[in-house]
CSV table of C-alpha atoms in Angstrom, one decimal:
chain,number,residue,atom,x,y,z
A,1374,MET,CA,-10.1,-28.4,49.8
A,1375,ASP,CA,-8.2,-25.0,50.5
A,1376,ASP,CA,-10.4,-22.0,50.9
A,1377,THR,CA,-7.5,-19.5,50.6
A,1378,PRO,CA,-8.4,-17.3,47.8
A,1379,VAL,CA,-6.2,-17.2,44.7
A,1380,ARG,CA,-6.3,-14.1,42.4
A,1381,ALA,CA,-5.8,-15.0,38.7
A,1382,ALA,CA,-3.2,-13.4,36.2
A,1383,GLY,CA,-4.4,-10.5,33.9
A,1384,PRO,CA,-7.4,-8.1,34.6
A,1385,LEU,CA,-10.0,-9.7,36.9
A,1386,SER,CA,-13.6,-9.2,36.0
A,1387,HIS,CA,-15.9,-7.7,38.7
A,1388,TRP,CA,-17.5,-11.0,39.2
A,1389,LEU,CA,-14.2,-12.5,39.7
A,1390,ALA,CA,-12.9,-9.3,41.8
A,1391,THR,CA,-16.0,-9.6,44.5
A,1392,ALA,CA,-17.0,-13.0,44.8
A,1393,HIS,CA,-14.9,-16.0,47.0
A,1394,ARG,CA,-14.3,-19.0,45.1
A,1395,PRO,CA,-13.2,-22.0,47.3
A,1396,GLN,CA,-9.8,-23.4,46.0
A,1397,TYR,CA,-9.7,-27.0,44.7
A,1398,PRO,CA,-6.8,-29.4,44.8
A,1399,ARG,CA,-4.7,-30.6,41.8
A,1400,LEU,CA,-5.4,-33.8,40.8
A,1401,ASP,CA,-2.0,-35.9,41.6
A,1402,GLN,CA,-2.9,-39.7,41.3
A,1403,ASP,CA,-4.8,-41.9,38.5
A,1404,LEU,CA,-8.2,-42.1,38.9
A,1405,ASP,CA,-11.3,-44.6,37.7
A,1406,VAL,CA,-14.7,-42.9,37.8
A,1407,ASP,CA,-18.1,-43.2,36.4
A,1408,ILE,CA,-17.9,-39.7,34.8
A,1409,ALA,CA,-15.6,-37.1,33.7
A,1410,VAL,CA,-16.6,-33.5,33.3
A,1411,ILE,CA,-13.8,-31.3,31.4
A,1412,GLY,CA,-14.1,-27.7,32.0
A,1413,GLY,CA,-15.2,-25.8,35.0
A,1414,GLY,CA,-17.6,-23.3,33.3
A,1415,VAL,CA,-21.5,-23.0,33.4
A,1416,ALA,CA,-21.9,-25.8,30.6
A,1417,GLY,CA,-19.5,-28.2,33.1
A,1418,LEU,CA,-20.4,-27.3,36.9
A,1419,ALA,CA,-24.0,-27.5,35.6
A,1420,THR,CA,-23.8,-30.7,34.1
A,1421,ALA,CA,-21.6,-32.1,36.8
A,1422,ARG,CA,-23.9,-30.7,39.1
A,1423,GLU,CA,-26.7,-32.4,37.4
A,1424,LEU,CA,-25.0,-35.8,37.4
A,1425,ALA,CA,-23.7,-35.6,41.0
A,1426,ALA,CA,-27.4,-35.1,41.9
A,1427,ALA,CA,-28.5,-38.2,40.1
A,1428,GLY,CA,-26.3,-40.1,41.9
A,1429,ARG,CA,-23.8,-40.9,39.5
A,1430,GLU,CA,-19.9,-40.6,40.3
A,1431,THR,CA,-18.8,-37.6,38.9
A,1432,VAL,CA,-15.2,-35.5,39.0
A,1433,LEU,CA,-15.0,-32.1,37.3
A,1434,ILE,CA,-11.3,-31.2,36.1
A,1435,GLU,CA,-10.2,-27.6,35.4
A,1436,ALA,CA,-6.9,-26.3,33.7
A,1437,ASP,CA,-6.8,-23.5,35.9
A,1438,ARG,CA,-9.4,-22.2,38.5
A,1439,ILE,CA,-13.2,-22.7,38.1
A,1440,LEU,CA,-15.1,-19.9,36.5
A,1441,SER,CA,-11.9,-18.2,35.4
A,1442,GLY,CA,-12.5,-18.7,31.9
A,1443,THR,CA,-15.4,-17.2,29.7
A,1444,THR,CA,-17.9,-17.6,32.1
A,1445,GLY,CA,-16.3,-15.5,35.0
A,1446,HIS,CA,-15.8,-12.6,32.3
A,1447,THR,CA,-20.0,-12.8,31.2
A,1448,SER,CA,-22.1,-10.2,30.9
A,1449,GLY,CA,-24.2,-12.1,33.5
A,1450,LYS,CA,-27.5,-12.2,31.6
A,1451,LEU,CA,-30.3,-15.4,31.9
A,1452,THR,CA,-32.5,-14.5,29.2
A,1453,ALA,CA,-34.1,-16.1,26.4
A,1454,LEU,CA,-33.8,-12.9,24.1
A,1455,HIS,CA,-30.9,-13.1,22.0
A,1456,GLY,CA,-30.5,-10.2,20.0
A,1457,LEU,CA,-32.4,-10.7,16.7
A,1458,LEU,CA,-31.8,-14.3,16.8
A,1459,TYR,CA,-35.7,-15.4,16.1
A,1460,GLU,CA,-36.1,-14.5,12.6
A,1461,ARG,CA,-32.9,-15.8,11.6
A,1462,LEU,CA,-33.6,-19.3,13.0
A,1463,ARG,CA,-37.1,-18.9,11.2
A,1464,HIS,CA,-35.5,-19.0,8.1
A,1465,SER,CA,-33.0,-21.3,8.6
A,1466,VAL,CA,-34.5,-24.1,10.9
A,1467,GLY,CA,-38.2,-23.1,10.2
A,1468,PRO,CA,-40.6,-22.0,13.2
A,1469,GLU,CA,-40.8,-25.4,14.9
A,1470,GLY,CA,-37.1,-25.0,15.3
A,1471,ALA,CA,-37.3,-21.5,16.5
A,1472,GLY,CA,-39.8,-22.7,19.1
A,1473,LEU,CA,-37.7,-25.5,20.1
A,1474,TYR,CA,-34.6,-23.0,20.9
A,1475,ALA,CA,-37.0,-20.5,22.8
A,1476,ALA,CA,-38.4,-23.6,24.9
A,1477,ALA,CA,-34.7,-24.6,25.6
A,1478,GLN,CA,-34.0,-21.0,26.6
A,1479,GLN,CA,-36.8,-20.9,28.9
A,1480,ASP,CA,-36.5,-24.1,30.2
A,1481,ALA,CA,-33.0,-23.0,31.3
A,1482,LEU,CA,-34.3,-19.9,32.7
A,1483,GLU,CA,-36.5,-22.2,34.9
A,1484,ARG,CA,-34.1,-24.4,35.7
A,1485,ALA,CA,-31.6,-21.4,37.1
A,1486,ALA,CA,-34.4,-20.5,39.6
A,1487,ALA,CA,-34.7,-23.6,40.7
A,1488,LEU,CA,-30.7,-24.1,41.2
A,1489,GLY,CA,-30.6,-20.8,43.6
A,1490,ALA,CA,-31.1,-17.8,40.7
A,1491,ASP,CA,-33.6,-16.5,43.0
A,1492,PRO,CA,-34.1,-12.6,43.5
A,1493,ALA,CA,-35.6,-13.4,47.0
A,1494,GLY,CA,-32.5,-15.0,48.6
A,1495,THR,CA,-29.2,-14.8,45.9
A,1496,PRO,CA,-27.4,-11.5,46.1
A,1497,GLY,CA,-26.9,-10.1,42.6
A,1498,CYS,CA,-29.8,-11.8,41.0
A,1499,GLU,CA,-32.8,-9.2,39.7
A,1500,ARG,CA,-36.1,-10.1,37.8
A,1501,LEU,CA,-35.8,-7.4,34.7
A,1502,PRO,CA,-36.7,-7.3,31.3
A,1503,ALA,CA,-34.7,-7.8,28.5
A,1504,LEU,CA,-34.4,-5.6,25.5
A,1505,THR,CA,-33.0,-5.8,22.0
A,1506,TYR,CA,-33.2,-2.1,20.6
A,1507,VAL,CA,-32.5,0.1,17.7
A,1508,ARG,CA,-31.9,4.3,16.9
A,1509,ASP,CA,-31.9,4.0,13.3
A,1510,PRO,CA,-35.7,4.6,12.2
A,1511,GLY,CA,-34.8,2.3,9.1
A,1512,ARG,CA,-34.5,-0.6,11.3
A,1513,VAL,CA,-37.6,-0.7,12.8
A,1514,GLY,CA,-38.9,-3.3,10.6
A,1515,GLU,CA,-36.3,-6.0,11.8
A,1516,ILE,CA,-37.5,-5.3,15.4
A,1517,ARG,CA,-41.0,-5.9,14.3
A,1518,ALA,CA,-39.8,-9.0,12.4
A,1519,GLU,CA,-38.0,-10.0,15.5
A,1520,VAL,CA,-41.2,-9.6,17.8
A,1521,THR,CA,-43.4,-11.9,15.2
A,1522,ALA,CA,-41.0,-14.3,15.3
A,1523,ALA,CA,-40.2,-14.5,19.0
A,1524,ARG,CA,-44.0,-14.7,19.5
A,1525,ALA,CA,-44.2,-17.1,17.0
A,1526,ALA,CA,-41.8,-19.3,19.2
A,1527,GLY,CA,-43.8,-19.1,22.1
A,1528,LEU,CA,-42.2,-15.9,23.7
A,1529,ASP,CA,-44.1,-13.3,25.5
A,1530,ALA,CA,-42.1,-10.5,23.3
A,1531,ARG,CA,-43.3,-6.8,22.3
A,1532,VAL,CA,-42.5,-3.9,20.6
A,1533,VAL,CA,-41.5,-0.8,22.6
A,1534,THR,CA,-40.8,2.7,22.0
A,1535,GLU,CA,-39.8,4.1,25.5
A,1536,THR,CA,-37.2,2.2,27.7
A,1537,GLY,CA,-35.2,3.3,30.3
A,1538,LEU,CA,-32.1,4.1,28.4
A,1539,PRO,CA,-31.0,8.0,28.5
A,1540,PHE,CA,-31.5,8.2,24.9
A,1541,PRO,CA,-34.5,7.6,22.5
A,1542,VAL,CA,-34.7,4.8,20.7
A,1543,ALA,CA,-36.6,3.9,17.3
A,1544,ALA,CA,-38.1,0.6,18.6
A,1545,ALA,CA,-37.1,-2.3,20.9
A,1546,VAL,CA,-38.2,-5.9,21.5
A,1547,GLN,CA,-39.0,-6.5,25.1
A,1548,LEU,CA,-39.1,-9.6,27.0
A,1549,PRO,CA,-40.1,-9.3,30.4
A,1550,ASP,CA,-39.3,-11.3,33.5
A,1551,GLN,CA,-35.8,-12.3,32.6
A,1552,LEU,CA,-32.7,-12.4,35.2
A,1553,GLN,CA,-29.6,-10.8,35.3
A,1554,ILE,CA,-26.9,-12.7,38.0
A,1555,HIS,CA,-23.7,-12.1,39.7
A,1556,PRO,CA,-22.2,-15.5,37.3
A,1557,VAL,CA,-19.7,-16.2,39.9
A,1558,GLY,CA,-21.3,-15.8,42.9
A,1559,PHE,CA,-24.5,-17.8,41.5
A,1560,LEU,CA,-22.1,-21.1,39.8
A,1561,THR,CA,-20.1,-21.1,43.1
A,1562,GLY,CA,-22.9,-22.6,44.6
A,1563,LEU,CA,-23.5,-24.9,42.0
A,1564,ALA,CA,-20.0,-26.0,42.4
A,1565,GLU,CA,-20.3,-26.1,46.2
A,1566,ALA,CA,-23.7,-28.2,45.8
A,1567,PHE,CA,-21.7,-30.7,43.4
A,1568,THR,CA,-19.1,-31.5,45.8
A,1569,ALA,CA,-21.8,-31.7,48.5
A,1570,ALA,CA,-23.8,-34.2,46.5
A,1571,GLY,CA,-20.3,-36.1,46.1
A,1572,GLY,CA,-18.5,-34.8,43.4
A,1573,ARG,CA,-14.9,-34.1,43.0
A,1574,ILE,CA,-13.3,-30.7,41.5
A,1575,PHE,CA,-9.9,-30.7,40.4
A,1576,GLU,CA,-8.4,-27.4,39.6
A,1577,GLN,CA,-4.8,-26.3,38.0
A,1578,THR,CA,-5.1,-29.6,36.0
A,1579,ARG,CA,-4.7,-29.3,32.2
A,1580,VAL,CA,-5.8,-32.3,30.0
A,1581,THR,CA,-3.6,-32.6,27.4
A,1582,ALA,CA,-5.3,-36.1,25.4
A,1583,VAL,CA,-8.7,-37.8,25.1
A,1584,HIS,CA,-8.6,-41.2,23.8
A,1585,GLU,CA,-11.7,-43.5,23.2
A,1586,HIS,CA,-11.3,-47.0,24.0
A,1587,ALA,CA,-13.5,-49.1,25.9
A,1588,ARG,CA,-13.3,-46.8,28.6
A,1589,ILE,CA,-12.3,-43.3,27.9
A,1590,ARG,CA,-9.2,-42.1,28.8
A,1591,ILE,CA,-8.0,-39.0,29.7
A,1592,ASP,CA,-4.5,-37.6,30.2
A,1593,THR,CA,-3.1,-34.5,32.2
A,1594,ALA,CA,-0.3,-32.4,31.6
A,1595,ASP,CA,1.2,-33.4,35.1
A,1596,GLY,CA,0.9,-37.2,34.6
A,1597,ALA,CA,-2.2,-38.2,36.1
A,1598,VAL,CA,-4.6,-40.2,34.0
A,1599,VAL,CA,-8.4,-40.5,34.5
A,1600,HIS,CA,-10.4,-43.5,32.9
A,1601,ALA,CA,-14.1,-42.8,32.9
A,1602,ALA,CA,-17.2,-44.8,31.4
A,1603,GLU,CA,-18.6,-41.4,30.2
A,1604,ALA,CA,-16.9,-37.6,29.4
A,1605,VAL,CA,-18.3,-34.4,28.5
A,1606,LEU,CA,-16.2,-31.7,26.8
A,1607,ALA,CA,-17.3,-28.3,28.4
A,1608,CYS,CA,-14.0,-26.4,27.7
A,1609,LEU,CA,-15.1,-23.6,25.5
A,1610,PHE,CA,-13.5,-25.0,22.0
A,1611,PRO,CA,-13.3,-28.8,22.4
A,1612,LEU,CA,-9.9,-30.3,23.0
A,1613,VAL,CA,-10.9,-33.1,20.3
A,1614,GLY,CA,-13.3,-33.5,17.8
A,1615,PRO,CA,-14.1,-33.8,14.3
A,1616,VAL,CA,-13.3,-31.5,11.3
A,1617,SER,CA,-16.7,-31.4,10.7
A,1618,LEU,CA,-17.6,-29.7,14.1
A,1619,LEU,CA,-14.4,-27.9,14.4
A,1620,ILE,CA,-14.6,-25.8,11.3
A,1621,ARG,CA,-17.8,-24.5,12.3
A,1622,LEU,CA,-16.6,-22.8,15.6
A,1623,SER,CA,-15.3,-19.2,15.1
A,1624,PRO,CA,-13.7,-17.7,18.2
A,1625,ARG,CA,-14.6,-14.0,19.2
A,1626,ARG,CA,-13.3,-11.8,21.9
A,1627,GLU,CA,-15.1,-9.0,23.1
A,1628,LEU,CA,-14.1,-5.9,25.1
A,1629,VAL,CA,-16.2,-5.1,28.6
A,1630,LEU,CA,-16.1,-2.1,30.8
A,1631,ALA,CA,-17.7,-1.3,34.2
A,1632,ALA,CA,-17.9,2.0,36.0
A,1633,PRO,CA,-20.5,2.9,39.0
A,1634,ILE,CA,-23.5,5.6,37.9
A,1635,PRO,CA,-25.9,7.0,40.2
A,1636,GLU,CA,-29.0,4.8,41.1
A,1637,ALA,CA,-31.1,7.5,39.6
A,1638,ALA,CA,-29.7,7.0,36.4
A,1639,ASP,CA,-30.3,3.0,36.5
A,1640,PRO,CA,-31.9,2.2,32.8
A,1641,GLN,CA,-33.5,-0.8,34.9
A,1642,GLY,CA,-33.2,-3.5,32.1
A,1643,MET,CA,-30.9,-5.8,29.8
A,1644,TYR,CA,-30.3,-4.0,26.3
A,1645,LEU,CA,-28.7,-5.1,23.5
A,1646,THR,CA,-28.2,-3.6,20.1
A,1647,PRO,CA,-27.1,-4.7,16.9
A,1648,GLU,CA,-25.9,-1.1,15.9
A,1649,ASP,CA,-22.6,0.9,16.5
A,1650,GLY,CA,-20.6,-2.4,16.7
A,1651,ILE,CA,-23.0,-4.2,18.9
A,1652,ARG,CA,-23.4,-2.7,22.2
A,1653,SER,CA,-24.6,-4.7,25.3
A,1654,VAL,CA,-25.4,-2.9,28.6
A,1655,ARG,CA,-26.5,-3.8,32.4
A,1656,THR,CA,-26.1,-2.7,35.8
A,1657,ALA,CA,-25.0,-4.7,39.2
A,1658,PRO,CA,-25.6,-3.7,42.5
A,1659,TYR,CA,-22.7,-1.6,43.9
A,1660,ALA,CA,-22.2,1.1,46.8
A,1661,PRO,CA,-24.8,2.7,48.5
A,1662,GLY,CA,-26.8,5.4,46.1
A,1663,GLN,CA,-24.9,3.6,43.0
A,1664,ARG,CA,-25.1,0.7,40.5
A,1665,LEU,CA,-22.3,-0.6,38.4
A,1666,LEU,CA,-23.0,0.1,34.6
A,1667,ILE,CA,-21.4,-2.5,32.7
A,1668,VAL,CA,-21.4,-2.1,28.5
A,1669,ALA,CA,-19.6,-4.7,26.4
A,1670,GLY,CA,-19.1,-4.7,22.7
A,1671,GLU,CA,-16.2,-4.1,19.8
A,1672,SER,CA,-16.1,-7.8,19.0
A,1673,PHE,CA,-13.1,-9.0,17.1
A,1674,ARG,CA,-11.1,-12.1,16.4
A,1675,PRO,CA,-8.2,-13.3,18.6
A,1676,GLY,CA,-4.6,-11.7,17.3
A,1677,GLU,CA,-6.6,-8.8,15.5
A,1678,ASN,CA,-5.2,-5.6,16.1
A,1679,GLY,CA,-6.5,-2.0,17.1
A,1680,HIS,CA,-7.1,-2.9,20.9
A,1681,ALA,CA,-6.4,0.8,22.1
A,1682,GLU,CA,-8.8,2.1,19.4
A,1683,ARG,CA,-11.7,-0.4,20.5
A,1684,TRP,CA,-11.3,0.5,24.2
A,1685,ALA,CA,-11.6,4.1,23.0
A,1686,ARG,CA,-14.4,3.5,20.9
A,1687,LEU,CA,-16.5,1.4,23.7
A,1688,GLU,CA,-15.5,4.0,26.6
A,1689,GLY,CA,-16.5,7.2,24.4
A,1690,TRP,CA,-19.6,5.8,23.6
A,1691,ALA,CA,-20.5,4.8,27.4
A,1692,ARG,CA,-19.5,8.3,28.4
A,1693,ASP,CA,-21.8,9.9,25.7
A,1694,SER,CA,-24.5,7.6,26.2
A,1695,PHE,CA,-24.6,7.8,30.0
A,1696,PRO,CA,-23.9,10.8,32.0
A,1697,GLY,CA,-21.8,10.4,34.7
A,1698,PHE,CA,-20.0,7.4,33.8
A,1699,GLY,CA,-16.9,6.8,35.5
A,1700,ALA,CA,-17.3,9.8,37.5
A,1701,GLY,CA,-18.2,8.1,41.1
A,1702,GLY,CA,-14.9,5.7,40.5
A,1703,ALA,CA,-12.5,4.1,38.3
A,1704,VAL,CA,-13.1,2.2,35.3
A,1705,GLN,CA,-12.6,-1.3,35.2
A,1706,ARG,CA,-11.6,-3.0,32.2
A,1707,TRP,CA,-11.7,-6.9,31.4
A,1708,ALA,CA,-12.4,-9.2,28.1
A,1709,ALA,CA,-14.4,-12.4,27.4
A,1710,GLN,CA,-13.9,-14.9,24.9
A,1711,ASP,CA,-17.1,-16.7,23.1
A,1712,LEU,CA,-17.2,-19.4,20.4
A,1713,ASP,CA,-20.1,-18.6,17.6
A,1714,SER,CA,-21.3,-21.6,15.4
A,1715,ALA,CA,-21.8,-21.6,11.6
A,1716,ASP,CA,-25.7,-22.0,11.9
A,1717,HIS,CA,-25.9,-19.6,15.2
A,1718,LEU,CA,-27.0,-22.8,17.5
A,1719,PRO,CA,-24.6,-24.5,20.2
A,1720,PHE,CA,-23.4,-28.0,19.9
A,1721,VAL,CA,-24.6,-30.2,22.8
A,1722,GLY,CA,-24.6,-34.1,22.4
A,1723,HIS,CA,-22.3,-36.6,21.3
A,1724,LEU,CA,-19.2,-35.4,20.0
A,1725,HIS,CA,-19.1,-37.2,16.6
A,1726,PRO,CA,-21.6,-40.1,15.0
A,1727,GLY,CA,-19.3,-43.1,15.8
A,1728,THR,CA,-19.4,-42.2,20.0
A,1729,GLN,CA,-21.5,-43.6,22.4
A,1730,HIS,CA,-19.7,-42.1,25.7
A,1731,LEU,CA,-18.0,-38.8,24.3
A,1732,TYR,CA,-20.1,-35.8,24.7
A,1733,VAL,CA,-19.4,-32.2,24.0
A,1734,ALA,CA,-21.0,-28.7,24.8
A,1735,THR,CA,-19.7,-25.8,23.3
A,1736,GLY,CA,-20.4,-22.9,20.5
A,1737,PHE,CA,-23.1,-21.0,22.8
A,1738,GLY,CA,-22.5,-17.5,20.6
A,1739,GLY,CA,-22.2,-15.4,23.9
A,1740,TRP,CA,-25.2,-16.9,25.4
A,1741,GLY,CA,-23.6,-19.2,27.5
A,1742,LEU,CA,-25.8,-18.9,30.8
A,1743,THR,CA,-28.6,-20.4,29.4
A,1744,GLY,CA,-27.0,-22.4,27.0
A,1745,GLY,CA,-24.7,-24.2,29.6
A,1746,ILE,CA,-27.6,-25.0,32.0
A,1747,MET,CA,-29.5,-26.4,29.3
A,1748,ALA,CA,-26.6,-28.2,28.3
A,1749,GLY,CA,-26.2,-29.8,32.1
A,1750,ARG,CA,-30.0,-30.8,31.3
A,1751,LEU,CA,-29.3,-32.4,27.7
A,1752,LEU,CA,-26.3,-34.0,28.6
A,1753,THR,CA,-27.4,-35.5,31.9
A,1754,ALA,CA,-30.6,-37.1,29.9
A,1755,HIS,CA,-28.3,-38.5,27.2
A,1756,ILE,CA,-26.1,-40.0,29.9
A,1757,LEU,CA,-28.8,-41.3,32.2
A,1758,GLY,CA,-30.7,-42.8,29.4
A,1759,GLY,CA,-34.0,-41.1,30.4
A,1760,PRO,CA,-36.4,-39.1,28.3
A,1761,ARG,CA,-34.7,-36.5,26.4
A,1762,PRO,CA,-36.2,-33.0,25.6
A,1763,SER,CA,-37.9,-32.1,22.5
A,1764,TRP,CA,-34.7,-29.8,21.3
A,1765,THR,CA,-32.1,-32.7,21.4
A,1766,GLU,CA,-32.0,-33.1,17.7
A,1767,LEU,CA,-31.8,-29.4,17.2
A,1768,PHE,CA,-28.4,-29.0,19.2
A,1769,ASP,CA,-27.0,-32.2,18.0
A,1770,PRO,CA,-23.4,-31.5,17.1
A,1771,ARG,CA,-23.8,-34.3,14.3
A,1772,ARG,CA,-26.2,-32.2,12.4
A,1773,LEU,CA,-25.5,-30.6,8.8
A,1774,PRO,CA,-25.2,-27.2,8.6
A,1775,PRO,CA,-28.0,-25.6,6.6
A,1776,ALA,CA,-27.0,-24.6,2.9
A,1777,ARG,CA,-27.7,-20.9,3.3
A,1778,GLU,CA,-24.8,-20.8,6.0
A,1779,LEU,CA,-22.1,-22.7,3.7
A,1780,PRO,CA,-21.2,-19.4,2.0
A,1781,ALA,CA,-20.1,-17.8,5.1
A,1782,LEU,CA,-18.7,-21.2,6.6
A,1783,VAL,CA,-16.3,-21.2,3.6
A,1784,THR,CA,-15.6,-17.5,4.1
A,1785,ALA,CA,-14.2,-18.1,7.6
A,1786,GLN,CA,-12.1,-20.9,6.5
A,1787,ALA,CA,-10.4,-19.1,3.5
A,1788,ALA,CA,-9.2,-16.6,6.4
A,1789,ILE,CA,-7.9,-19.6,8.7
A,1790,ALA,CA,-6.4,-21.0,5.8
A,1791,GLY,CA,-4.2,-17.8,5.3
A,1792,HIS,CA,-3.4,-18.0,9.4
A,1793,TYR,CA,-2.4,-21.2,8.7
A,1794,LEU,CA,-0.3,-20.4,5.5
A,1795,GLY,CA,1.3,-17.5,7.4
A,1796,ASP,CA,2.6,-15.5,4.7
A,1797,ARG,CA,6.6,-15.2,5.8
A,1798,ARG,CA,6.9,-12.2,2.7
A,1799,HIS,CA,5.1,-9.8,5.4
A,1800,LEU,CA,6.9,-10.7,8.4
A,1801,ALA,CA,9.3,-8.5,9.6
A,1802,ALA,CA,12.9,-9.0,9.9
A,1803,ALA,CA,14.4,-10.2,12.9
A,1804,GLU,CA,16.3,-6.9,13.7
A,1805,ALA,CA,12.5,-5.3,14.2
A,1806,ALA,CA,12.7,-7.0,17.3
A,1807,GLU,CA,15.7,-4.7,18.7
A,1808,ALA,CA,13.0,-2.1,18.1
A,1809,LEU,CA,10.1,-3.4,20.3
A,1810,PRO,CA,9.4,-1.3,23.0
A,1811,PRO,CA,8.7,-2.7,26.8
A,1812,GLY,CA,5.4,-4.4,26.7
A,1813,GLU,CA,4.9,-5.1,23.0
A,1814,GLY,CA,5.3,-8.2,20.9
A,1815,ALA,CA,5.9,-8.9,17.4
A,1816,VAL,CA,6.4,-12.2,15.0
A,1817,VAL,CA,9.4,-12.0,13.0
A,1818,ARG,CA,11.4,-13.6,10.8
A,1819,ILE,CA,14.4,-15.5,12.2
A,1820,HIS,CA,16.6,-17.8,10.2
A,1821,GLY,CA,13.8,-18.1,7.5
A,1822,HIS,CA,11.2,-19.1,10.7
A,1823,PRO,CA,8.3,-17.2,12.0
A,1824,CYS,CA,9.3,-16.2,15.8
A,1825,ALA,CA,7.3,-14.7,18.4
A,1826,VAL,CA,9.2,-12.1,20.0
A,1827,HIS,CA,8.4,-10.1,23.1
A,1828,ARG,CA,9.9,-7.3,25.3
A,1829,ASP,CA,9.4,-7.6,29.2
A,1830,ALA,CA,9.0,-4.7,31.4
A,1831,ASP,CA,12.6,-4.9,32.2
A,1832,GLY,CA,13.8,-4.8,28.8
A,1833,THR,CA,14.5,-8.4,28.3
A,1834,LEU,CA,13.9,-9.9,24.9
A,1835,ARG,CA,12.2,-13.0,24.6
A,1836,ALA,CA,11.6,-15.8,21.5
A,1837,VAL,CA,8.9,-18.3,21.4
A,1838,ALA,CA,7.6,-20.4,18.5
A,1839,ALA,CA,5.1,-18.5,16.5
A,1840,ARG,CA,2.9,-21.2,15.6
A,1841,CYS,CA,0.0,-22.2,17.7
A,1842,THR,CA,0.5,-25.8,19.2
A,1843,HIS,CA,-3.1,-26.9,18.4
A,1844,MET,CA,-3.3,-27.0,14.8
A,1845,GLY,CA,-0.2,-24.4,13.7
A,1846,CYS,CA,-1.7,-21.1,13.0
A,1847,LEU,CA,0.6,-18.4,13.2
A,1848,VAL,CA,0.0,-16.3,16.5
A,1849,ALA,CA,-0.6,-12.4,17.1
A,1850,PHE,CA,0.2,-10.6,20.4
A,1851,ASN,CA,-2.4,-8.6,22.0
A,1852,ARG,CA,-0.7,-5.8,23.7
A,1853,ASP,CA,-3.9,-4.8,26.1
A,1854,GLU,CA,-3.9,-8.3,27.6
A,1855,GLN,CA,-0.3,-9.2,26.9
A,1856,ALA,CA,-1.1,-12.6,25.3
A,1857,TRP,CA,-0.3,-14.3,22.1
A,1858,GLU,CA,-3.6,-15.2,20.2
A,1859,CYS,CA,-4.8,-17.7,17.5
A,1860,PRO,CA,-7.1,-16.2,15.2
A,1861,CYS,CA,-7.8,-19.9,14.0
A,1862,HIS,CA,-9.4,-21.5,17.3
A,1863,GLY,CA,-8.9,-18.8,20.2
A,1864,SER,CA,-5.9,-20.2,22.1
A,1865,ARG,CA,-4.0,-18.0,24.1
A,1866,PHE,CA,-0.5,-18.1,25.4
A,1867,ALA,CA,1.6,-15.8,27.8
A,1868,PRO,CA,4.5,-13.8,26.6
A,1869,ASP,CA,6.4,-17.0,27.7
A,1870,GLY,CA,4.9,-19.3,26.0
A,1871,ARG,CA,2.5,-20.5,28.8
A,1872,VAL,CA,-0.9,-21.9,27.6
A,1873,LEU,CA,-3.6,-19.6,29.3
A,1874,GLN,CA,-6.5,-20.6,27.0
A,1875,GLY,CA,-6.8,-24.0,25.0
A,1876,PRO,CA,-7.6,-25.7,22.8
A,1877,ALA,CA,-4.0,-25.7,23.0
A,1878,THR,CA,-2.4,-28.0,25.4
A,1879,THR,CA,1.1,-27.5,24.9
A,1880,PRO,CA,3.2,-24.3,25.5
A,1881,LEU,CA,5.0,-22.3,22.6
A,1882,ALA,CA,8.5,-23.4,22.7
A,1883,PRO,CA,11.2,-21.3,23.5
A,1884,ARG,CA,13.7,-19.9,20.4
A,1885,GLU,CA,17.1,-18.8,20.4
A,1886,LEU,CA,17.1,-14.9,18.9
């Protein structure tokens, strides 16, 4: 193992910029192992660590660096309070289902503490309340309903009207004794515990195919093949899976700002509001006399326009809401990508009804820290064949969607169909590429076919195929992050077509202008 730090491409999150991650080797030879885990985020690392601790031969394969994806750009909240979810679950899966969901999140919190998320000994780990608030008096009823549902689910939730925020709120749900962590620092420790238990990690190893035979065959981009008795897909959007599962997952990106504030202005909690296009707030340790205020929001589907306006709204809200935001240092920016499920429950378990040895963990809807740790426990119980937790069926990927979620599912799939079809009448002519400024990209029509054209900083124009190599949706350009993005399933590509984020596994092919 090489300990040389490697800087990832693109803007680093505060977590990735302030934690040292050991560098692990590429996979350069075929392997025959007991269990293979695909994905080096929280779900993959938690699962691999549990399995290795149980004595099972386990390897973890990551396309980039461990923690370089969603987990490395998370807000770092470990909490069982997930917005206004429990009232929704009370209606969709009943009070018992809502109670099982709460029990799973609480169990994940306790497991995280046992794995090292301990304020007494882990830097950046703090016990604080989580709060979901509204400022609109007309929405106080939603807060009261959520508290009732959360308490019925077994959580010590309460209604409060006073918070540590520098502005008044109409009401808030408060859940005490939750955790906020430095996610990369904590999970790097998990990776080290995994390798200390005999596990092996392979980075810069992109999986291109997974085949189910008597043993599972995993192909990689560099040619190495892994054969395993069991395999876990923990790579955000599953590389493979039945249509019945894939159509129930929707990608979402979210912007994050971070800047120092005076320590005296620390709001002393983890906050979320459904208002203002959703705003998430927490702080983290920083310089003496300061805390780092982290604000997230402005959710959007990959490939949607309007990035500059979103950044401006989010920063304007942060400066208006927190006097002194950014006055003591530069404002950091990054973005994260999550997957939402149609019924607001993650998918953890067997990938499809016909398999006994291929598992998936996905669809955490922005709550991947508790969800990923829960997945590690649940998948380990599946694989080891021991007693399974009471919430096993709640998260089963083979479950049917509740009838009340079907209209939203149909609407989402209709939008995706539009991206598949890619109305060529609305594509710019090839000549429009000549007018692109440096750093800009556009999908244009060349010889009747859509091409993704980008002008580099030096003025060079380059063109690649404009259809995502996953399932053929038209990509769109994210100027702020300099990436081609697929709005259907969330694949992301560099301007030259290289895969930045799956589920796509092959680059966008070059095209002649």
